[in-house]
Amino acid sequence: MRLLIKNGRVLDPAQGIDGRMDLLIEDGKIAALSEHCDERADLCYDAGGKLVTPGLVDMHVHLRDPGQAHKEDIITGTAAAAAGGVTSLVCMPNTSPAIDSAETVSYILERARWGSARVYPCGAITKGLRGEELCDYKSLRAAGAVAVSDDGRPVEDEGMFERAVEQAAEAGLLTISHCEDLKIIDGGIINKGAISEQLGVRGMDRESEDSITAREISVAERTGRHVHIAHVSTRGSVELLRRAKARGVPVSGETGPHYFTLTERELLRRDANWRMNPPLREEADRLAVIEGLRDGTLEAIATDHAPHTPAEKADFLSAPNGIVGLETSFLLGYTNLVKTGLLPLRRLVELMSLSPARLLGLPAGTLAVGANADLAVFDLEREVTVDPERFRSKARNTPFAGTALFGPCVLTVCGGRIVYQRQR
C-alpha cells in the first residue's frame, strides 16, 4: 500500500529537517520526502498543522508477557505504545519465566508479529534474575535480544556484574543497570525524607541509587564497555553521570516522565498510583533531572511502563511499585518541557526517538528515504485530559488521571501500516 502524509511539519533530528513536507510510504519504507509530492497513493492523510516525527522509541517497558498477562500482554502493550506514538519498544526481562533463554525471546518475538509496535526483548543478566549465574548472551543475541538487564533488581555482586558487562558487549548487547542497593533500601517504599517521616512509613535512601550508579560507572571505566543506567531519579546520580561522561567513560542514562514532573509531596495523598521504584524524589532532584536532559547527561526518556491491576494497587503500603506510561509520555514531555521553554521540541524528539535508537543500535529514529516507515503525528495545539478508561493498556495505574496535557498522538504508522488513529 502507498500512503501519503501531506502538509505536516516534519521534524527529523537525524537529518536536520524541520519544516512543512510531504512524505510518501511504500512497501513499509519511506519512499519519498519532499516539499511537495504529487505521487499517486492508495491513502492520503492530511497532517496540516500537525507535527510528524519518527516513531518514538521506548527503551524501558514491562509487557508482563509471558506469565502475567492479566496485567498486560504483548498485544495490549503494543496497542498502548501505538496510541502514544511509540513504534519501537524494549521489553524488560522480569517476566515469568524471565527472559533468560533463547526460547523465551523467540516466544515474545512470535507474539509480537501480531502487535502494533516493534518489540525488542531485553534478556536477563542472570538466570531467573537471581544474581547467581550469568545467562548465555550469545544465544540471547542470536534469538533477537538487544540488551541485558536484571531490571527490578540489581546484580549485587560487583565482580559478576563486571563479567556480565564484558560478555554482553562481546555478544553485541547493551547492559542496562537497575541501580539499587537492597541493603540500604531495607524495605523502604517511598523516598526517605520529610514526607516518609510525616507518613510514618519506611523510606528508600537516595544513597541506594547513587552508590550503585557510582559502582556501575567504575565498572564501565575499568572495562571500557558501555553501561546504561535505567530510570535515573536523583540529583546525585545525574551529577555522577555528568562527571563520568566529561572524562570519557562509556556510560549513558535515561529518566522517566514522572521524575521530571512529580515530587514526593504527591505521596501525601497515600495513593499507590504515585508509588514507583525508584520513588518520586524532592524538588531539587526533579530540577536536576531536567538539567540532565537539557545538557545531554541523560540521553533518553523512557516510561518504565509497569502495569498492575486495580486490586494490586488498592493498598498504599502493600501495593507493588510502578505506573503505566506509554500513552502519556509524549504528552508529559511536550507539556512540561517544551511548552514551558525548558527544552526545544527537537531535543524532546531526540530523547524519545533518535537517541534511544542509537543507544540500542535499532533501525529506528529517522524518516530518511529507505528507512522503516515508522512515524507518529501529534496535534500540538490540542489539549486533552488523561482518561485511564480510554487506555489501550489493560492497566489503569497512572498518577496523571484527570491531568490536562497538550500534544496527543493522532496517527501512528509502523512498517507502513496505520496502527493507531485517534477518533476524537
XYZ file of C-alpha atoms in Angstrom, residues 10-18 21 23-25 28-33 52-57 85 87-88 118 120 346 349-359 361-376 413-416:
62
model
C 8.230 17.071 9.621
C 10.790 17.091 12.427
C 13.629 14.601 11.950
C 16.727 15.453 14.028
C 18.745 12.698 12.320
C 18.509 14.594 9.024
C 18.342 18.104 10.440
C 14.852 18.528 8.970
C 12.199 20.763 10.494
C 6.930 18.451 3.887
C 6.074 12.002 2.999
C 5.366 9.000 0.781
C 5.363 5.449 2.158
C 6.791 -0.457 4.576
C 9.572 2.034 3.787
C 9.919 5.784 3.382
C 9.805 6.182 -0.408
C 9.992 9.967 -0.694
C 10.287 13.053 1.485
C 5.229 14.464 12.053
C 8.141 12.704 13.773
C 9.952 9.399 13.550
C 8.125 6.813 15.638
C 9.060 7.086 19.302
C 11.427 4.501 20.799
C 3.235 7.344 19.128
C 6.624 2.295 17.275
C 9.617 0.507 18.859
C 8.150 -3.396 17.044
C 12.873 -5.813 21.067
C 13.839 18.962 18.531
C 12.145 14.183 19.773
C 15.821 13.220 20.022
C 15.357 11.992 23.592
C 12.289 9.944 22.704
C 13.314 8.548 19.321
C 16.728 9.074 17.760
C 18.883 8.819 20.892
C 17.430 5.563 22.306
C 17.554 4.046 18.821
C 21.241 4.870 18.610
C 21.990 3.589 22.111
C 21.529 0.092 17.569
C 17.931 -0.140 16.360
C 16.766 0.619 12.794
C 14.585 3.488 14.001
C 14.615 7.181 14.807
C 14.642 8.684 11.304
C 12.374 9.382 8.345
C 15.165 9.138 5.787
C 14.285 7.677 2.392
C 14.713 3.910 2.605
C 14.178 3.782 6.380
C 11.410 1.807 8.039
C 8.128 3.682 7.699
C 7.636 4.162 11.437
C 6.217 7.569 12.330
C 3.861 9.455 14.606
C 2.300 4.238 11.362
C 4.507 1.195 11.910
C 6.094 -0.597 8.988
C 3.884 1.390 6.618
